Short mmCIF file of C-alpha atoms in Angstrom, two decimals:
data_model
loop_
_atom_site.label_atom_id
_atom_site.label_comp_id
_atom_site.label_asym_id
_atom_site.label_seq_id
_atom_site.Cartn_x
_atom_site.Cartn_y
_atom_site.Cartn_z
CA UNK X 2 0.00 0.00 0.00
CA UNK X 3 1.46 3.23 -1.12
CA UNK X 4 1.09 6.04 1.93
CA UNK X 5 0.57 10.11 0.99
CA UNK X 6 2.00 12.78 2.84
CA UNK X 7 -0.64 14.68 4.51
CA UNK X 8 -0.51 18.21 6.65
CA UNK X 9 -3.37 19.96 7.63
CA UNK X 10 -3.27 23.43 8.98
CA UNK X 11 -6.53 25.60 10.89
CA UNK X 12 -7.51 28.27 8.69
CA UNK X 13 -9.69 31.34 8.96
CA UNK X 14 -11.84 33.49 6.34
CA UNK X 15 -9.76 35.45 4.85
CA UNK X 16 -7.10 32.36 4.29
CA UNK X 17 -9.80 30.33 2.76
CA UNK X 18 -10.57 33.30 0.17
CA UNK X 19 -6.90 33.45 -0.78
CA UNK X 20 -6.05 30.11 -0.59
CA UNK X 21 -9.45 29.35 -3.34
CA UNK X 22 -7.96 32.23 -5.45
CA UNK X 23 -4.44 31.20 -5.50
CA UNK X 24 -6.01 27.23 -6.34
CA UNK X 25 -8.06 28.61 -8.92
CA UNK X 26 -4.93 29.50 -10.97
CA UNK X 27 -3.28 26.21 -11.28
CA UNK X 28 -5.46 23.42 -9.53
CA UNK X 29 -8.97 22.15 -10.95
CA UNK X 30 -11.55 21.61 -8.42
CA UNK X 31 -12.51 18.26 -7.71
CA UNK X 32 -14.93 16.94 -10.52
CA UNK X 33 -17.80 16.19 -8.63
CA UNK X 34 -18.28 19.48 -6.74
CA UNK X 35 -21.58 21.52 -7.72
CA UNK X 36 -21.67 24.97 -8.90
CA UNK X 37 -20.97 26.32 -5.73
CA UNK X 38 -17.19 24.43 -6.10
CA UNK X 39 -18.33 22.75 -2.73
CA UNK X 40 -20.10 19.13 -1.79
CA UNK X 41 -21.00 17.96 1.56
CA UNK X 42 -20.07 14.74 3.26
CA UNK X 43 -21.41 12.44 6.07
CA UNK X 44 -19.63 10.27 7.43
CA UNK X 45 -20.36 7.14 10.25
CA UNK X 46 -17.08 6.65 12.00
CA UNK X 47 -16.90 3.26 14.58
CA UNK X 48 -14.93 2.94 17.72
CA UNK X 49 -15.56 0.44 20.45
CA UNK X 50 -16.65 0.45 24.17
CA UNK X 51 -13.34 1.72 25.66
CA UNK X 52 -13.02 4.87 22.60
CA UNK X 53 -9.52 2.70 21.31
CA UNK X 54 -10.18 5.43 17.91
CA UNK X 55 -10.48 8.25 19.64
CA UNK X 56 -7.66 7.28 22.40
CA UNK X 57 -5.04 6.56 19.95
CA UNK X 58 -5.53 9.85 18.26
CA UNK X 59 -5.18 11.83 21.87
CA UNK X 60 -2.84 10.06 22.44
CA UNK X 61 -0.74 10.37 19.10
CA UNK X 62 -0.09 6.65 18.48
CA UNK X 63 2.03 6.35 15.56
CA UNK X 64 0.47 3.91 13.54
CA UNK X 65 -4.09 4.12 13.81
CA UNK X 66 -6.42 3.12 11.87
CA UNK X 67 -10.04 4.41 11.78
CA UNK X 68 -13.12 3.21 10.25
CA UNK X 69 -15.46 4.57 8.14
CA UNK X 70 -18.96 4.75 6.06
CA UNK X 71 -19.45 7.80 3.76
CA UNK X 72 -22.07 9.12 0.99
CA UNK X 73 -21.79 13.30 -0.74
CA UNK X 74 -24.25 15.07 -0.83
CA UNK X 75 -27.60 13.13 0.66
CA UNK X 76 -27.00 11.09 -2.12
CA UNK X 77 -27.67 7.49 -0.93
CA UNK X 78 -26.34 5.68 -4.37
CA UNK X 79 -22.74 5.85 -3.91
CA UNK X 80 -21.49 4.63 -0.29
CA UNK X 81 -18.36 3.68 0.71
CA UNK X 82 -17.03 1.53 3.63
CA UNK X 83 -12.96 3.43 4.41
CA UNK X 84 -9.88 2.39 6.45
CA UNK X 85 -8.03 5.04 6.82
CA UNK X 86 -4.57 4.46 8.20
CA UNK X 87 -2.09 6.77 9.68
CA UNK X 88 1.62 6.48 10.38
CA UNK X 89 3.11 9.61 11.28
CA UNK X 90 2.52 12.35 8.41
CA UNK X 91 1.76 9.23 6.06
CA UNK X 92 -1.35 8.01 5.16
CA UNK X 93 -3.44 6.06 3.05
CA UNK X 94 -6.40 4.58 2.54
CA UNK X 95 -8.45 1.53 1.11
CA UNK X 96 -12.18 1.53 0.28
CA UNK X 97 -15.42 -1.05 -0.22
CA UNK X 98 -18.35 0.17 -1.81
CA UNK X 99 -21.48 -0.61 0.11
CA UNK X 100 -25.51 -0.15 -0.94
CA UNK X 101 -27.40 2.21 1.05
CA UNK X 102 -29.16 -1.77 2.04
CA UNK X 103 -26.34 -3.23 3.42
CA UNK X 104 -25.00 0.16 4.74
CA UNK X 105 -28.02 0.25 7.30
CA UNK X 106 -28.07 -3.72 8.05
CA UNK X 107 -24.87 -2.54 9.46
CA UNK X 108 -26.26 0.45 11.79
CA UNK X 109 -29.14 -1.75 12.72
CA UNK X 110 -26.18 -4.65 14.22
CA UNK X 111 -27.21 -7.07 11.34
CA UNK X 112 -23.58 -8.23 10.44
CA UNK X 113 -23.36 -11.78 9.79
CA UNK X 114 -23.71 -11.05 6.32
CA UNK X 115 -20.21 -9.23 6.07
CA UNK X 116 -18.58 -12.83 6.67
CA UNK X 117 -19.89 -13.93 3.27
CA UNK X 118 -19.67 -10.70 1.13
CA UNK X 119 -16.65 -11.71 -0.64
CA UNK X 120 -15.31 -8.19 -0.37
CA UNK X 121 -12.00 -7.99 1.45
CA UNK X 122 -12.31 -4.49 3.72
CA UNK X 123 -16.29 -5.55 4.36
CA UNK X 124 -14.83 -8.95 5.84
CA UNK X 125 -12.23 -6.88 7.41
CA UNK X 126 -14.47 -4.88 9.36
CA UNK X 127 -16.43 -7.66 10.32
CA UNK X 128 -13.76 -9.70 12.06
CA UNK X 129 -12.73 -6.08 14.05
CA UNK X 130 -16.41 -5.64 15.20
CA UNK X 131 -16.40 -9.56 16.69
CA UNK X 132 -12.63 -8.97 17.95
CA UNK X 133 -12.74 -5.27 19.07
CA UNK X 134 -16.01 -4.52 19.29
CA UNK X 135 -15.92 -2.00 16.72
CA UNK X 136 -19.67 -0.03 16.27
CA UNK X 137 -21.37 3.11 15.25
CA UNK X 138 -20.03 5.69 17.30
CA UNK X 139 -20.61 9.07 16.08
CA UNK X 140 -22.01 10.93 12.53
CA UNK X 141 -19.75 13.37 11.32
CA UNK X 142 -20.96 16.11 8.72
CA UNK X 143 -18.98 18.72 6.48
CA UNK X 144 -19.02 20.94 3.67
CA UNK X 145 -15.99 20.47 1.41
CA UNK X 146 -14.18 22.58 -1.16
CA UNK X 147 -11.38 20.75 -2.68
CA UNK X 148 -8.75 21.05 -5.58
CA UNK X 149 -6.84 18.66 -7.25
CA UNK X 150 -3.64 18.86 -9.27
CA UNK X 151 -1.93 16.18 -11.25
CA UNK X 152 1.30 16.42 -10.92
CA UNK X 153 2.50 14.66 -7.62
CA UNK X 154 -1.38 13.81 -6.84
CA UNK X 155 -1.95 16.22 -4.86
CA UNK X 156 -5.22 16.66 -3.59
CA UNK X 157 -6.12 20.04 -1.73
CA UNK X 158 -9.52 20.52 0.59
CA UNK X 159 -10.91 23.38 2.81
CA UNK X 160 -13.45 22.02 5.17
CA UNK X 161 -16.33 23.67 7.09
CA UNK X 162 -19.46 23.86 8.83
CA UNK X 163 -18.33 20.79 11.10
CA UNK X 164 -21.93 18.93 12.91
CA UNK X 165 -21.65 16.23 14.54
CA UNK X 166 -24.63 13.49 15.92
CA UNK X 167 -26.86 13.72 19.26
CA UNK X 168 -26.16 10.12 19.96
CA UNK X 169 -27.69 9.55 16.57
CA UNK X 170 -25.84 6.85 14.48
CA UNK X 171 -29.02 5.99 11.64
CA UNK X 172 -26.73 8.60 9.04
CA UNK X 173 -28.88 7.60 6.08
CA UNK X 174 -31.81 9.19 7.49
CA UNK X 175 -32.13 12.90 6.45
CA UNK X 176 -34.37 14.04 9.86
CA UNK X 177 -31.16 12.80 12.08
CA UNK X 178 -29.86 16.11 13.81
CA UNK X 179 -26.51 16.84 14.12
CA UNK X 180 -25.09 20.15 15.63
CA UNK X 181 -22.12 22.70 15.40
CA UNK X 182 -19.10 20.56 16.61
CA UNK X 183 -17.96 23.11 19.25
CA UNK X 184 -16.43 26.53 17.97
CA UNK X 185 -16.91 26.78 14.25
CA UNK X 186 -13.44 25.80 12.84
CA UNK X 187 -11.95 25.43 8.88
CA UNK X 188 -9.74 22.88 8.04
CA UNK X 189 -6.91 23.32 5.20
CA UNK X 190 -5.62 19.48 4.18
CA UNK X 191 -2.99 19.17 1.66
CA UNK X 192 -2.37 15.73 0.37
CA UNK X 193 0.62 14.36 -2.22
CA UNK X 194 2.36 11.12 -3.18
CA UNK X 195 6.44 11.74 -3.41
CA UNK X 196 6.59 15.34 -4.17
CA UNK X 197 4.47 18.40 -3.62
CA UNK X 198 4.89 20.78 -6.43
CA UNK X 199 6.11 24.56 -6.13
CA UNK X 200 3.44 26.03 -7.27
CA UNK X 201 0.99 24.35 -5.32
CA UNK X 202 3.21 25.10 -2.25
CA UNK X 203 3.55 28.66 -2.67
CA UNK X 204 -0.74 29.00 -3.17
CA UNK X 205 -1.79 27.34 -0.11
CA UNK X 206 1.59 29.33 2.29
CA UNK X 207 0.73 30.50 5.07
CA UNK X 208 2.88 33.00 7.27
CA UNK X 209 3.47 31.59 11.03
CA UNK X 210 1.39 28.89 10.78
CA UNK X 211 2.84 25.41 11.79
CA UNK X 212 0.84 22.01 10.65
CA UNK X 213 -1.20 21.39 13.47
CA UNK X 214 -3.44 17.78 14.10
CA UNK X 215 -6.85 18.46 13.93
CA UNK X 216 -9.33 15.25 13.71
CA UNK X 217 -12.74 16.16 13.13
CA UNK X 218 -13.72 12.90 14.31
CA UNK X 219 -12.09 13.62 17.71
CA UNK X 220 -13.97 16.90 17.75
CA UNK X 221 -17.07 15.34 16.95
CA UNK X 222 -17.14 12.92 19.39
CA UNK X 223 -15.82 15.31 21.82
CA UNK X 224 -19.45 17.50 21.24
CA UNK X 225 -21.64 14.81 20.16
#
């Protein structure tokens, strides 16, 4: 498995509208934003009894991994069960795609199926949810503006407008409320294979800031 660099840095207003119209000169946004350049994601994150997610990010373990179900824009069609996993600034990540079906067996605790899918991460995630008692822990909802440029991969997002759950973990239903995730906060995430071009380095600068380590998911379960 090939891991990305990835640094993310906290961002206010006025970075995000230079940031967008430095990107706009030499990165494409993402092909499936709307007009607006943006889409919005929910996501279903797991952890188990004793929080062993949300612990090992605190606690900046090296090497985590973190589970996920996610669908853009209330659109119920395209879901995908993600492992992300993290080793230091490295990441990467491996993906399943799931029906919006078998995407609420799994909220409603009807596994067994999993064992038999045939798919590899669905399997996966099974065997953690017997072993560690993985489960539905917290819904985690964002609006995302992101740029992409070819050379070296690199994949650039600004996110915002972070909700997260009131103990509500049934994400494919529209009428489950989610609220601000504490102070309102905007994410900058830059994301390359071996190199990260000049040009996409000097757009997204930023004077005094330092890469900081901000998880939604930790925030959201930190509110929710």
């Amino acid at each position: 498995m090939i891991y990305r660099n990835e640094v993310k840095h906290e961002i206010n207003a006025g970075d995000k509208t230079a940031i967008i119209a430095n990107l706009r000169a030499v990165a494409s946004p993402d092909p499936h934003v709307g007009k607006d350049g943006r889409y919005l994601i929910r996501s279903l994150y797991f952890d188990n009894l004793y929080d062993k997610a949300l612990r090992e990010k605190i606690d900046g373990v090296n090497e985590r991994e973190k589970f996920r179900i996610r669908y853009y824009n209330g659109d119920t069609s395209f879901i995908q069960l993600e492992k992300k996993v993290k080793r230091g600034g490295l990441g990467y990540k491996v993906s399943a795609r799931l029906t919006a079906q078998e995407a609420q067996r799994i909220v409603d605790g009807d596994t067994q199926w999993m064992a038999t899918s045939g798919r590899g991460l669905i399997i996966e995630l099974y065997s953690k949810m017997k072993s560690q008692g993985l489960r539905p822990s917290v819904i985690v909802d964002y609006t995302r503006t992101p740029f992409v440029y070819k050379p070296g991969n690199v994949r650039v997002t600004i996110d915002e407008n972070i909700r997260t759950g009131l103990k509500c973990v049934d994400f494919l239903n529209p009428n489950c409320v989610t609220i601000p995730a504490g102070d309102p906060a905007m994410i900058l995430e830059v994301k390359w294979d071996e190199y990260l071009p000049s040009v996409i380095r000097r757009a997204v600068q930023l004077k005094g800031r330092r890469c900081g380590a901000f998880s939604k998911y930790e925030r959201c379960r930190i509110y929710g």
